[in-house]
Amino acid sequence: MTVDYNEAVAWVSGAGSGIGRSLCGALAGRGATVIATDIDREGVEATATVHPNSVLPDCVDVADADAVTASIRDAATDHGRIDLVFNNAGITGPFGEYRFVRTHHWDAILDTNLRGVINGVTAAYPIMVRQRGGHIVNTASAAGLLPIPGAVAYSTTKYAIVGLSRSLRAEAAGYGVGVSVLCPGALETPILDIAPPDDIADEPAFWMPDARKLFRRSTGIKDPDDFAHYALDRIAADVGVIVYGRRARTFARLGRLSPRVTDRVNRLVFASERKGNVDG
């Protein structure tokens, strides 16, 4: 199930910044018509101005299943088909020690990171089955392949996206529909500008790792435009799990082959971060 981007119709969520904006540019550059969606109207309109003839903005909250369904349905109706759906919108959620996280902190990250992907898949997949073709691409993270202490909620949603994507891929193949999941290491996007929830930031013992420092030491921080082109090349070849970044691939492989070593490294890194923030 190879993908030809020229004259393809693509729908992208989280297109107002970061990976989504880069995917829109890369798709437009390869000849696709892109319906760029984001809850941030100004952001997605700014994305569209860069490629005014190829990128069409639409303000959509991915947590709203009806809005996602309407946007994808309208795209398919207006253009006669929908070839690619990128469920990309995501947030970091609570970042820091899990002992400070409360149930209500999960709501936003589950609604955006997981429910948003589910809403996109649920809207697009029946259309693609009827078409007997199309490709669904879900953005997870290297954090969906190996544990990330200090980002438990985020990692949980990304593991779930990997599981959803790999499971659906097996079903979808029989209908000529492809499914891929993107698992990059850290990219230079606004998602790195992490702030703790207001109601726990003032806790006397609260601390959170420096995200940029942590990711520079682990997977490194890569350019989202480079990643977008890498991803499109792998999607075109029908690769199921797309891991980006040499160190991210190394860590993911280590986590698969030797979970005990991965756990030991995680404990050491997290203890070092905590000592530097709390005891330093």
Short mmCIF file of C-alpha atoms in Angstrom, two decimals:
data_model
loop_
_atom_site.label_atom_id
_atom_site.label_comp_id
_atom_site.label_asym_id
_atom_site.label_seq_id
_atom_site.Cartn_x
_atom_site.Cartn_y
_atom_site.Cartn_z
CA MET A 1 0.00 0.00 0.00
CA THR A 2 2.34 2.71 -1.25
CA VAL A 3 1.38 6.39 -0.99
CA ASP A 4 1.56 8.98 -3.77
CA TYR A 5 1.33 12.51 -2.35
CA ASN A 6 0.87 14.31 -5.65
CA GLU A 7 -2.78 15.45 -5.83
CA ALA A 8 -3.57 13.54 -2.62
CA VAL A 9 -6.09 14.95 -0.13
CA ALA A 10 -4.70 15.09 3.42
CA TRP A 11 -6.26 16.11 6.74
CA VAL A 12 -3.88 17.17 9.53
CA SER A 13 -4.73 17.99 13.16
CA GLY A 14 -2.49 20.07 15.41
CA ALA A 15 -1.47 22.02 12.31
CA GLY A 16 -1.11 25.41 14.02
CA SER A 17 2.48 24.80 15.10
CA GLY A 18 5.21 22.22 15.56
CA ILE A 19 5.02 18.86 13.82
CA GLY A 20 1.61 19.60 12.32
CA ARG A 21 2.80 22.78 10.64
CA SER A 22 5.87 20.98 9.31
CA LEU A 23 3.74 18.11 7.96
CA CYS A 24 1.49 20.58 6.16
CA GLY A 25 4.47 22.21 4.49
CA ALA A 26 6.01 18.90 3.49
CA LEU A 27 2.71 17.59 2.10
CA ALA A 28 2.03 20.78 0.15
CA GLY A 29 5.55 20.66 -1.24
CA ARG A 30 4.84 17.18 -2.62
CA GLY A 31 1.67 18.24 -4.37
CA ALA A 32 -1.03 17.40 -1.81
CA THR A 33 -4.08 19.45 -0.89
CA VAL A 34 -4.05 19.78 2.90
CA ILE A 35 -6.95 20.50 5.25
CA ALA A 36 -5.04 21.94 8.21
CA THR A 37 -6.91 21.85 11.52
CA ASP A 38 -6.17 23.15 14.99
CA ILE A 39 -8.03 24.50 18.00
CA ASP A 40 -5.81 27.61 17.63
CA ARG A 41 -7.45 29.53 14.78
CA GLU A 42 -4.66 32.09 14.46
CA GLY A 43 -2.01 29.38 14.41
CA VAL A 44 -3.66 27.28 11.72
CA GLU A 45 -4.40 30.34 9.59
CA ALA A 46 -0.73 31.29 9.85
CA THR A 47 0.19 27.79 8.64
CA ALA A 48 -2.16 28.18 5.68
CA THR A 49 -0.71 31.55 4.61
CA VAL A 50 2.63 29.90 3.81
CA HIS A 51 0.96 27.67 1.18
CA PRO A 52 -2.26 29.55 0.34
CA ASN A 53 -3.14 27.46 -2.70
CA SER A 54 -2.55 24.08 -1.09
CA VAL A 55 -3.33 24.39 2.64
CA LEU A 56 -6.91 25.06 3.75
CA PRO A 57 -7.41 26.04 7.43
CA ASP A 58 -10.19 24.73 9.65
CA CYS A 59 -10.60 25.44 13.37
CA VAL A 60 -11.30 22.09 15.06
CA ASP A 61 -11.02 20.83 18.64
CA VAL A 62 -9.94 17.19 18.34
CA ALA A 63 -11.58 16.41 21.69
CA ASP A 64 -14.95 17.16 20.04
CA ALA A 65 -15.86 13.97 18.18
CA ASP A 66 -18.69 15.62 16.23
CA ALA A 67 -16.42 18.44 15.06
CA VAL A 68 -13.70 16.02 13.94
CA THR A 69 -16.24 13.82 12.12
CA ALA A 70 -17.75 16.84 10.35
CA SER A 71 -14.35 18.19 9.29
CA ILE A 72 -13.13 14.86 7.86
CA ARG A 73 -16.49 14.10 6.24
CA ASP A 74 -16.60 17.55 4.63
CA ALA A 75 -13.03 17.15 3.35
CA ALA A 76 -13.93 13.83 1.73
CA THR A 77 -17.15 15.26 0.26
CA ASP A 78 -15.57 18.46 -1.06
CA HIS A 79 -12.63 16.70 -2.69
CA GLY A 80 -14.24 13.41 -3.61
CA ARG A 81 -12.06 11.33 -1.28
CA ILE A 82 -9.70 11.50 1.69
CA ASP A 83 -6.29 9.93 1.13
CA LEU A 84 -4.39 10.71 4.33
CA VAL A 85 -5.45 11.56 7.86
CA PHE A 86 -2.76 12.71 10.30
CA ASN A 87 -4.01 12.56 13.90
CA ASN A 88 -1.23 14.74 15.21
CA ALA A 89 -2.61 17.13 17.84
CA GLY A 90 -1.04 16.66 21.26
CA ILE A 91 -0.08 18.28 24.54
CA THR A 92 2.37 17.35 27.29
CA GLY A 93 -0.01 17.34 30.24
CA PRO A 94 1.37 17.22 33.80
CA PHE A 95 5.16 16.93 33.82
CA GLY A 96 7.01 16.14 37.02
CA GLU A 97 6.79 13.60 39.80
CA TYR A 98 3.64 11.53 39.62
CA ARG A 99 2.95 11.92 43.35
CA PHE A 100 1.69 15.44 42.59
CA VAL A 101 -0.60 14.41 39.72
CA ARG A 102 -4.32 14.23 40.44
CA THR A 103 -7.12 12.59 38.52
CA HIS A 104 -8.38 15.84 37.03
CA HIS A 105 -4.94 16.54 35.54
CA TRP A 106 -5.49 13.55 33.26
CA ASP A 107 -8.60 15.00 31.64
CA ALA A 108 -6.98 17.38 29.16
CA ILE A 109 -4.18 15.05 28.09
CA LEU A 110 -6.52 12.09 27.60
CA ASP A 111 -9.00 14.24 25.67
CA THR A 112 -6.35 15.66 23.32
CA ASN A 113 -3.67 12.99 22.99
CA LEU A 114 -5.79 9.85 23.08
CA ARG A 115 -9.42 10.79 22.51
CA GLY A 116 -8.33 13.14 19.72
CA VAL A 117 -6.62 10.27 17.90
CA ILE A 118 -9.58 7.95 18.51
CA ASN A 119 -11.96 10.60 17.13
CA GLY A 120 -9.87 11.03 13.99
CA VAL A 121 -9.52 7.31 13.38
CA THR A 122 -13.21 6.65 14.03
CA ALA A 123 -14.21 9.38 11.55
CA ALA A 124 -11.73 8.51 8.80
CA TYR A 125 -11.49 4.73 8.84
CA PRO A 126 -15.03 3.87 7.60
CA ILE A 127 -14.58 6.33 4.72
CA MET A 128 -11.27 4.74 3.75
CA VAL A 129 -12.74 1.25 3.99
CA ARG A 130 -15.49 2.28 1.55
CA GLN A 131 -12.87 3.81 -0.74
CA ARG A 132 -10.72 0.69 -0.44
CA GLY A 133 -7.76 2.95 0.12
CA GLY A 134 -6.17 5.61 2.27
CA HIS A 135 -3.62 5.94 5.04
CA ILE A 136 -4.08 6.89 8.70
CA VAL A 137 -1.06 8.33 10.49
CA ASN A 138 -1.10 8.77 14.28
CA THR A 139 1.52 10.83 16.08
CA ALA A 140 2.85 9.10 19.18
CA SER A 141 6.44 9.58 20.37
CA ALA A 142 9.54 7.67 21.36
CA ALA A 143 7.81 8.00 24.76
CA GLY A 144 5.33 5.45 23.43
CA LEU A 145 8.08 2.88 23.02
CA LEU A 146 10.07 3.33 26.22
CA PRO A 147 9.15 4.59 29.68
CA ILE A 148 9.66 8.27 30.53
CA PRO A 149 9.78 8.94 34.29
CA GLY A 150 8.59 12.45 35.06
CA ALA A 151 6.14 12.30 32.16
CA VAL A 152 3.95 9.38 33.20
CA ALA A 153 0.67 10.72 31.82
CA TYR A 154 2.22 11.76 28.52
CA SER A 155 3.99 8.44 28.08
CA THR A 156 0.79 6.56 28.91
CA THR A 157 -1.14 8.27 26.11
CA LYS A 158 1.67 7.67 23.62
CA TYR A 159 1.90 3.96 24.49
CA ALA A 160 -1.85 3.75 23.89
CA ILE A 161 -1.53 5.39 20.47
CA VAL A 162 1.16 2.90 19.47
CA GLY A 163 -1.07 0.02 20.55
CA LEU A 164 -4.09 1.42 18.73
CA SER A 165 -2.10 1.97 15.53
CA ARG A 166 -0.37 -1.39 15.42
CA SER A 167 -3.58 -3.28 16.20
CA LEU A 168 -5.64 -1.40 13.61
CA ARG A 169 -2.89 -1.80 10.99
CA ALA A 170 -3.45 -5.54 10.94
CA GLU A 171 -7.21 -5.13 10.43
CA ALA A 172 -6.97 -2.32 7.91
CA ALA A 173 -4.63 -4.12 5.52
CA GLY A 174 -7.47 -6.31 4.26
CA TYR A 175 -9.30 -3.20 3.03
CA GLY A 176 -6.32 -1.59 1.35
CA VAL A 177 -5.95 0.96 4.16
CA GLY A 178 -2.57 1.71 5.67
CA VAL A 179 -1.85 2.71 9.27
CA SER A 180 1.41 4.17 10.55
CA VAL A 181 2.46 5.60 13.90
CA LEU A 182 5.09 8.31 14.28
CA CYS A 183 7.53 7.90 17.18
CA PRO A 184 10.08 10.71 17.04
CA GLY A 185 12.49 11.66 19.75
CA ALA A 186 12.25 15.25 20.99
CA LEU A 187 11.70 17.89 18.31
CA GLU A 188 12.13 21.65 18.53
CA THR A 189 8.45 22.51 18.99
CA PRO A 190 6.36 24.47 21.51
CA ILE A 191 5.55 21.21 23.30
CA LEU A 192 8.99 21.49 24.97
CA ASP A 193 7.88 24.70 26.69
CA ILE A 194 6.30 22.76 29.51
CA ALA A 195 4.65 24.52 32.46
CA PRO A 196 3.25 22.64 35.46
CA PRO A 197 -0.48 22.80 36.26
CA ASP A 198 -1.23 25.92 38.30
CA ASP A 199 -2.67 23.99 41.21
CA ILE A 200 0.50 21.99 41.86
CA ALA A 201 3.20 24.46 40.84
CA ASP A 202 3.12 26.09 44.28
CA GLU A 203 3.45 22.83 46.21
CA PRO A 204 6.52 23.26 48.45
CA ALA A 205 8.13 19.99 47.37
CA PHE A 206 7.12 20.17 43.71
CA TRP A 207 9.78 20.03 41.03
CA MET A 208 9.91 19.06 37.40
CA PRO A 209 12.80 18.15 35.12
CA ASP A 210 14.16 20.72 32.68
CA ALA A 211 12.63 19.23 29.52
CA ARG A 212 15.13 20.70 27.07
CA LYS A 213 18.11 19.62 29.19
CA LEU A 214 16.63 16.16 29.72
CA PHE A 215 15.93 15.54 26.05
CA ARG A 216 19.25 16.93 24.89
CA ARG A 217 20.89 14.34 27.13
CA SER A 218 18.66 11.49 25.97
CA THR A 219 17.29 11.50 22.42
CA GLY A 220 18.58 14.91 21.37
CA ILE A 221 16.35 17.66 19.93
CA LYS A 222 15.76 17.51 16.17
CA ASP A 223 14.28 19.82 13.54
CA PRO A 224 10.54 19.19 12.89
CA ASP A 225 10.83 20.02 9.17
CA ASP A 226 13.48 17.33 8.74
CA PHE A 227 11.29 14.90 10.63
CA ALA A 228 8.24 15.69 8.46
CA HIS A 229 10.09 14.77 5.27
CA TYR A 230 11.54 11.65 6.88
CA ALA A 231 8.06 10.64 8.02
CA LEU A 232 6.49 11.14 4.59
CA ASP A 233 9.20 9.01 2.98
CA ARG A 234 8.53 6.17 5.44
CA ILE A 235 4.74 6.47 5.13
CA ALA A 236 5.09 6.26 1.35
CA ALA A 237 6.91 2.95 1.88
CA ASP A 238 4.11 1.75 4.21
CA VAL A 239 6.31 1.53 7.30
CA GLY A 240 4.16 0.79 10.36
CA VAL A 241 6.22 2.20 13.25
CA ILE A 242 8.34 5.19 12.27
CA VAL A 243 11.04 6.01 14.83
CA TYR A 244 13.04 9.17 14.16
CA GLY A 245 16.48 10.00 15.48
CA ARG A 246 19.48 7.71 15.86
CA ARG A 247 19.47 7.88 19.65
CA ALA A 248 15.71 7.43 19.81
CA ARG A 249 16.03 4.28 17.69
CA THR A 250 18.86 3.02 19.90
CA PHE A 251 16.89 3.58 23.11
CA ALA A 252 13.75 2.03 21.64
CA ARG A 253 15.71 -1.04 20.56
CA LEU A 254 17.34 -1.29 23.99
CA GLY A 255 13.96 -1.02 25.68
CA ARG A 256 12.63 -3.86 23.56
CA LEU A 257 15.63 -6.14 23.99
CA SER A 258 16.56 -5.39 27.59
CA PRO A 259 13.84 -3.80 29.74
CA ARG A 260 15.96 -4.32 32.89
CA VAL A 261 18.78 -2.19 31.51
CA THR A 262 16.30 0.46 30.41
CA ASP A 263 14.75 0.54 33.87
CA ARG A 264 18.17 0.91 35.47
CA VAL A 265 19.14 3.79 33.18
CA ASN A 266 15.80 5.49 33.82
CA ARG A 267 16.24 5.23 37.57
CA LEU A 268 19.73 6.71 37.42
CA VAL A 269 18.76 9.58 35.12
CA PHE A 270 15.65 10.44 37.12
CA ALA A 271 17.53 10.30 40.42
CA SER A 272 20.20 12.60 38.98
CA GLU A 273 17.57 15.07 37.76
CA ARG A 274 15.78 15.03 41.09
CA LYS A 275 18.99 15.55 43.05
CA GLY A 276 19.93 18.51 40.85
CA ASN A 277 16.52 20.13 41.29
CA VAL A 278 15.64 19.27 44.88
CA ASP A 279 18.92 18.79 46.70
CA GLY A 280 21.14 20.98 44.50
#
